[in-house]
mmCIF file of N, CA and C in Angstrom:
data_model
loop_
_atom_site.group_PDB
_atom_site.id
_atom_site.type_symbol
_atom_site.label_atom_id
_atom_site.label_comp_id
_atom_site.label_asym_id
_atom_site.label_seq_id
_atom_site.Cartn_x
_atom_site.Cartn_y
_atom_site.Cartn_z
ATOM 1 N N MET A 103 0.841 -1.182 0.000
ATOM 2 C CA MET A 103 0.000 0.000 0.000
ATOM 3 C C MET A 103 0.881 1.239 0.000
ATOM 4 N N SER A 104 0.614 2.111 -0.904
ATOM 5 C CA SER A 104 1.370 3.349 -1.018
ATOM 6 C C SER A 104 0.701 4.439 -0.182
ATOM 7 N N ILE A 105 1.504 5.185 0.540
ATOM 8 C CA ILE A 105 0.977 6.278 1.356
ATOM 9 C C ILE A 105 0.926 7.535 0.490
ATOM 10 N N THR A 106 -0.249 8.098 0.380
ATOM 11 C CA THR A 106 -0.422 9.328 -0.395
ATOM 12 C C THR A 106 -1.053 10.393 0.501
ATOM 13 N N LEU A 107 -0.855 11.608 0.116
ATOM 14 C CA LEU A 107 -1.383 12.744 0.870
ATOM 15 C C LEU A 107 -2.317 13.553 -0.011
ATOM 16 N N PRO A 108 -3.309 14.196 0.596
ATOM 17 C CA PRO A 108 -4.111 15.157 -0.169
ATOM 18 C C PRO A 108 -3.204 16.296 -0.651
ATOM 19 N N LYS A 109 -3.571 16.912 -1.756
ATOM 20 C CA LYS A 109 -2.724 17.959 -2.363
ATOM 21 C C LYS A 109 -2.389 19.085 -1.383
ATOM 22 N N GLU A 110 -3.363 19.512 -0.592
ATOM 23 C CA GLU A 110 -3.105 20.606 0.360
ATOM 24 C C GLU A 110 -2.100 20.176 1.428
ATOM 25 N N ALA A 111 -2.211 18.946 1.909
ATOM 26 C CA ALA A 111 -1.261 18.438 2.903
ATOM 27 C C ALA A 111 0.133 18.297 2.285
ATOM 28 N N GLU A 112 0.185 17.827 1.052
ATOM 29 C CA GLU A 112 1.469 17.704 0.355
ATOM 30 C C GLU A 112 2.134 19.073 0.212
ATOM 31 N N LYS A 113 1.348 20.076 -0.139
ATOM 32 C CA LYS A 113 1.874 21.436 -0.276
ATOM 33 C C LYS A 113 2.442 21.936 1.051
ATOM 34 N N ARG A 114 1.708 21.700 2.141
ATOM 35 C CA ARG A 114 2.189 22.131 3.460
ATOM 36 C C ARG A 114 3.456 21.379 3.852
ATOM 37 N N CYS A 115 3.530 20.103 3.523
ATOM 38 C CA CYS A 115 4.737 19.313 3.822
ATOM 39 C C CYS A 115 5.945 19.855 3.070
ATOM 40 N N ILE A 116 5.759 20.184 1.809
ATOM 41 C CA ILE A 116 6.854 20.743 1.012
ATOM 42 C C ILE A 116 7.325 22.061 1.613
ATOM 43 N N GLU A 117 6.402 22.901 2.020
ATOM 44 C CA GLU A 117 6.767 24.169 2.669
ATOM 45 C C GLU A 117 7.528 23.910 3.964
ATOM 46 N N SER A 118 7.098 22.912 4.713
ATOM 47 C CA SER A 118 7.751 22.573 5.973
ATOM 48 C C SER A 118 9.161 22.033 5.737
ATOM 49 N N ILE A 119 9.320 21.193 4.733
ATOM 50 C CA ILE A 119 10.650 20.655 4.403
ATOM 51 C C ILE A 119 11.586 21.786 3.994
ATOM 52 N N ARG A 120 11.093 22.701 3.178
ATOM 53 C CA ARG A 120 11.927 23.842 2.761
ATOM 54 C C ARG A 120 12.331 24.688 3.969
ATOM 55 N N ALA A 121 11.388 24.909 4.890
ATOM 56 C CA ALA A 121 11.690 25.688 6.097
ATOM 57 C C ALA A 121 12.703 24.959 6.970
ATOM 58 N N PHE A 122 12.585 23.642 7.060
ATOM 59 C CA PHE A 122 13.542 22.853 7.842
ATOM 60 C C PHE A 122 14.952 22.995 7.274
ATOM 61 N N PHE A 123 15.090 22.866 5.958
ATOM 62 C CA PHE A 123 16.409 23.009 5.340
ATOM 63 C C PHE A 123 16.980 24.396 5.592
ATOM 64 N N ASP A 124 16.133 25.416 5.495
ATOM 65 C CA ASP A 124 16.592 26.785 5.750
ATOM 66 C C ASP A 124 17.059 26.958 7.197
ATOM 67 N N ALA A 125 16.269 26.464 8.139
ATOM 68 C CA ALA A 125 16.542 26.707 9.557
ATOM 69 C C ALA A 125 17.645 25.825 10.125
ATOM 70 N N HIS A 126 17.676 24.558 9.732
ATOM 71 C CA HIS A 126 18.585 23.625 10.390
ATOM 72 C C HIS A 126 19.800 23.230 9.559
ATOM 73 N N LEU A 127 19.708 23.340 8.280
ATOM 74 C CA LEU A 127 20.836 22.958 7.428
ATOM 75 C C LEU A 127 21.447 24.155 6.721
ATOM 76 N N GLU A 128 20.853 25.332 6.963
ATOM 77 C CA GLU A 128 21.325 26.582 6.367
ATOM 78 C C GLU A 128 21.509 26.443 4.863
ATOM 79 N N THR A 129 20.540 25.751 4.238
ATOM 80 C CA THR A 129 20.546 25.526 2.797
ATOM 81 C C THR A 129 19.140 25.759 2.279
ATOM 82 N N SER A 130 19.044 26.541 1.238
ATOM 83 C CA SER A 130 17.742 26.765 0.619
ATOM 84 C C SER A 130 17.547 25.739 -0.490
ATOM 85 N N ILE A 131 16.370 25.145 -0.523
ATOM 86 C CA ILE A 131 16.042 24.210 -1.599
ATOM 87 C C ILE A 131 14.719 24.633 -2.222
ATOM 88 N N GLY A 132 14.519 24.235 -3.440
ATOM 89 C CA GLY A 132 13.295 24.564 -4.144
ATOM 90 C C GLY A 132 12.222 23.506 -3.935
ATOM 91 N N ASP A 133 11.099 23.740 -4.564
ATOM 92 C CA ASP A 133 9.972 22.817 -4.434
ATOM 93 C C ASP A 133 10.291 21.422 -4.971
ATOM 94 N N LEU A 134 11.053 21.344 -6.061
ATOM 95 C CA LEU A 134 11.364 20.041 -6.648
ATOM 96 C C LEU A 134 12.183 19.187 -5.687
ATOM 97 N N LYS A 135 13.220 19.757 -5.101
ATOM 98 C CA LYS A 135 14.037 18.997 -4.143
ATOM 99 C C LYS A 135 13.229 18.643 -2.898
ATOM 100 N N ALA A 136 12.399 19.564 -2.435
ATOM 101 C CA ALA A 136 11.559 19.281 -1.275
ATOM 102 C C ALA A 136 10.574 18.156 -1.603
ATOM 103 N N GLN A 137 10.047 18.141 -2.822
ATOM 104 C CA GLN A 137 9.148 17.061 -3.255
ATOM 105 C C GLN A 137 9.880 15.729 -3.261
ATOM 106 N N LEU A 138 11.131 15.723 -3.694
ATOM 107 C CA LEU A 138 11.926 14.487 -3.690
ATOM 108 C C LEU A 138 12.147 13.978 -2.266
ATOM 109 N N VAL A 139 12.427 14.894 -1.339
ATOM 110 C CA VAL A 139 12.587 14.499 0.064
ATOM 111 C C VAL A 139 11.277 13.928 0.598
ATOM 112 N N LEU A 140 10.176 14.594 0.302
ATOM 113 C CA LEU A 140 8.865 14.115 0.743
ATOM 114 C C LEU A 140 8.561 12.742 0.154
ATOM 115 N N ASP A 141 8.798 12.564 -1.136
ATOM 116 C CA ASP A 141 8.554 11.264 -1.771
ATOM 117 C C ASP A 141 9.389 10.171 -1.119
ATOM 118 N N PHE A 142 10.641 10.474 -0.813
ATOM 119 C CA PHE A 142 11.509 9.506 -0.135
ATOM 120 C C PHE A 142 10.931 9.134 1.227
ATOM 121 N N CYS A 143 10.526 10.140 1.984
ATOM 122 C CA CYS A 143 9.964 9.877 3.320
ATOM 123 C C CYS A 143 8.690 9.044 3.227
ATOM 124 N N LEU A 144 7.825 9.384 2.274
ATOM 125 C CA LEU A 144 6.578 8.636 2.126
ATOM 126 C C LEU A 144 6.838 7.188 1.735
ATOM 127 N N GLN A 145 7.873 6.951 0.966
ATOM 128 C CA GLN A 145 8.179 5.604 0.508
ATOM 129 C C GLN A 145 8.981 4.805 1.533
ATOM 130 N N GLU A 146 9.943 5.430 2.182
ATOM 131 C CA GLU A 146 10.893 4.694 3.026
ATOM 132 C C GLU A 146 10.631 4.783 4.524
ATOM 133 N N ILE A 147 10.110 5.888 5.004
ATOM 134 C CA ILE A 147 9.996 6.115 6.446
ATOM 135 C C ILE A 147 8.558 5.981 6.934
ATOM 136 N N CYS A 148 7.649 6.569 6.210
ATOM 137 C CA CYS A 148 6.248 6.602 6.649
ATOM 138 C C CYS A 148 5.616 5.227 6.827
ATOM 139 N N PRO A 149 5.936 4.220 6.003
ATOM 140 C CA PRO A 149 5.337 2.909 6.254
ATOM 141 C C PRO A 149 5.660 2.346 7.639
ATOM 142 N N THR A 150 6.857 2.597 8.133
ATOM 143 C CA THR A 150 7.222 2.139 9.472
ATOM 144 C C THR A 150 6.385 2.845 10.534
ATOM 145 N N VAL A 151 6.218 4.151 10.394
ATOM 146 C CA VAL A 151 5.409 4.928 11.337
ATOM 147 C C VAL A 151 3.947 4.488 11.253
ATOM 148 N N TYR A 152 3.452 4.309 10.051
ATOM 149 C CA TYR A 152 2.072 3.867 9.835
ATOM 150 C C TYR A 152 1.833 2.504 10.481
ATOM 151 N N ASN A 153 2.737 1.570 10.229
ATOM 152 C CA ASN A 153 2.590 0.225 10.807
ATOM 153 C C ASN A 153 2.616 0.264 12.326
ATOM 154 N N ARG A 154 3.447 1.122 12.900
ATOM 155 C CA ARG A 154 3.503 1.255 14.361
ATOM 156 C C ARG A 154 2.186 1.813 14.885
ATOM 157 N N ALA A 155 1.623 2.783 14.185
ATOM 158 C CA ALA A 155 0.342 3.361 14.601
ATOM 159 C C ALA A 155 -0.769 2.314 14.529
ATOM 160 N N ILE A 156 -0.770 1.494 13.491
ATOM 161 C CA ILE A 156 -1.765 0.432 13.374
ATOM 162 C C ILE A 156 -1.599 -0.574 14.513
ATOM 163 N N ALA A 157 -0.364 -0.962 14.806
ATOM 164 C CA ALA A 157 -0.109 -1.910 15.903
ATOM 165 C C ALA A 157 -0.572 -1.329 17.241
ATOM 166 N N ASP A 158 -0.311 -0.052 17.474
ATOM 167 C CA ASP A 158 -0.766 0.597 18.708
ATOM 168 C C ASP A 158 -2.286 0.623 18.789
ATOM 169 N N ALA A 159 -2.945 0.925 17.674
ATOM 170 C CA ALA A 159 -4.411 0.951 17.649
ATOM 171 C C ALA A 159 -4.981 -0.445 17.896
ATOM 172 N N GLN A 160 -4.373 -1.458 17.294
ATOM 173 C CA GLN A 160 -4.833 -2.830 17.508
ATOM 174 C C GLN A 160 -4.684 -3.230 18.972
ATOM 175 N N ALA A 161 -3.563 -2.881 19.583
ATOM 176 C CA ALA A 161 -3.341 -3.211 20.993
ATOM 177 C C ALA A 161 -4.370 -2.503 21.874
ATOM 178 N N HIS A 162 -4.647 -1.251 21.570
ATOM 179 C CA HIS A 162 -5.624 -0.490 22.347
ATOM 180 C C HIS A 162 -7.012 -1.122 22.234
ATOM 181 N N ILE A 163 -7.410 -1.473 21.018
ATOM 182 C CA ILE A 163 -8.721 -2.090 20.804
ATOM 183 C C ILE A 163 -8.788 -3.456 21.489
ATOM 184 N N ALA A 164 -7.704 -4.226 21.412
ATOM 185 C CA ALA A 164 -7.682 -5.540 22.058
ATOM 186 C C ALA A 164 -7.817 -5.401 23.577
ATOM 187 N N GLU A 165 -7.159 -4.409 24.167
ATOM 188 C CA GLU A 165 -7.283 -4.171 25.610
ATOM 189 C C GLU A 165 -8.721 -3.814 25.982
ATOM 190 N N ARG A 166 -9.325 -2.958 25.181
ATOM 191 C CA ARG A 166 -10.708 -2.554 25.436
ATOM 192 C C ARG A 166 -11.657 -3.739 25.282
ATOM 193 N N ALA A 167 -11.449 -4.566 24.280
ATOM 194 C CA ALA A 167 -12.304 -5.732 24.054
ATOM 195 C C ALA A 167 -12.149 -6.745 25.185
ATOM 196 N N ALA A 168 -10.934 -6.916 25.682
ATOM 197 C CA ALA A 168 -10.698 -7.860 26.769
ATOM 198 C C ALA A 168 -11.370 -7.409 28.060
ATOM 199 N N ASP A 169 -11.565 -6.111 28.220
ATOM 200 C CA ASP A 169 -12.152 -5.560 29.442
ATOM 201 C C ASP A 169 -13.665 -5.343 29.317
ATOM 202 N N MET A 170 -14.267 -5.791 28.238
ATOM 203 C CA MET A 170 -15.698 -5.556 28.045
ATOM 204 C C MET A 170 -16.547 -6.187 29.136
ATOM 205 N N ASP A 171 -16.221 -7.407 29.555
ATOM 206 C CA ASP A 171 -17.002 -8.034 30.618
ATOM 207 C C ASP A 171 -16.941 -7.226 31.907
ATOM 208 N N GLY A 172 -15.771 -6.758 32.244
ATOM 209 C CA GLY A 172 -15.614 -6.012 33.491
ATOM 210 C C GLY A 172 -16.223 -4.633 33.463
ATOM 211 N N SER A 173 -16.180 -3.979 32.338
ATOM 212 C CA SER A 173 -16.651 -2.594 32.296
ATOM 213 C C SER A 173 -18.055 -2.439 31.733
ATOM 214 N N LEU A 174 -18.550 -3.411 30.967
ATOM 215 C CA LEU A 174 -19.848 -3.237 30.322
ATOM 216 C C LEU A 174 -20.900 -4.254 30.753
ATOM 217 N N PHE A 175 -20.490 -5.358 31.325
ATOM 218 C CA PHE A 175 -21.419 -6.422 31.676
ATOM 219 C C PHE A 175 -22.362 -5.963 32.776
ATOM 220 N N GLU A 176 -23.632 -6.213 32.593
ATOM 221 C CA GLU A 176 -24.636 -5.881 33.599
ATOM 222 C C GLU A 176 -25.188 -7.180 34.179
ATOM 223 N N GLU A 177 -25.314 -7.203 35.475
ATOM 224 C CA GLU A 177 -25.877 -8.376 36.140
ATOM 225 C C GLU A 177 -27.345 -8.533 35.732
ATOM 226 N N GLU A 178 -27.742 -9.773 35.496
ATOM 227 C CA GLU A 178 -29.111 -10.041 35.083
ATOM 228 C C GLU A 178 -29.916 -10.594 36.259
ATOM 229 N N PHE A 179 -31.143 -10.236 36.328
ATOM 230 C CA PHE A 179 -32.082 -10.765 37.323
ATOM 231 C C PHE A 179 -31.531 -10.658 38.742
ATOM 232 N N SER A 180 -30.997 -9.544 39.084
ATOM 233 C CA SER A 180 -30.360 -9.374 40.390
ATOM 234 C C SER A 180 -31.386 -9.383 41.547
ATOM 235 N N TYR A 181 -32.603 -8.999 41.305
ATOM 236 C CA TYR A 181 -33.603 -8.923 42.361
ATOM 237 C C TYR A 181 -33.934 -10.321 42.901
ATOM 238 N N PHE A 182 -34.091 -11.280 42.017
ATOM 239 C CA PHE A 182 -34.482 -12.620 42.428
ATOM 240 C C PHE A 182 -33.272 -13.512 42.725
ATOM 241 N N GLY A 183 -32.092 -13.090 42.337
ATOM 242 C CA GLY A 183 -30.923 -13.932 42.518
ATOM 243 C C GLY A 183 -30.316 -13.836 43.895
ATOM 244 N N LYS A 184 -30.840 -12.966 44.733
ATOM 245 C CA LYS A 184 -30.204 -12.760 46.055
ATOM 246 C C LYS A 184 -30.914 -13.487 47.138
#
């Protein structure tokens, strides 16, 4: 699965990459180079972050599902059972 961004988000990312190069590497780059950096990140780095987020979400859901009896279960016929 390829990670893609909406055009507006891609534009903001390119602006952010250019600002990062200016501020931290003291190098100005254009939109084309910033797009190449973004494409590299989306292809090489983002899948790892995405997979970690999915694993965290799965663990959270599994914890919630395991606790359903304790947090959601209602006693039945409690009036006559005592």
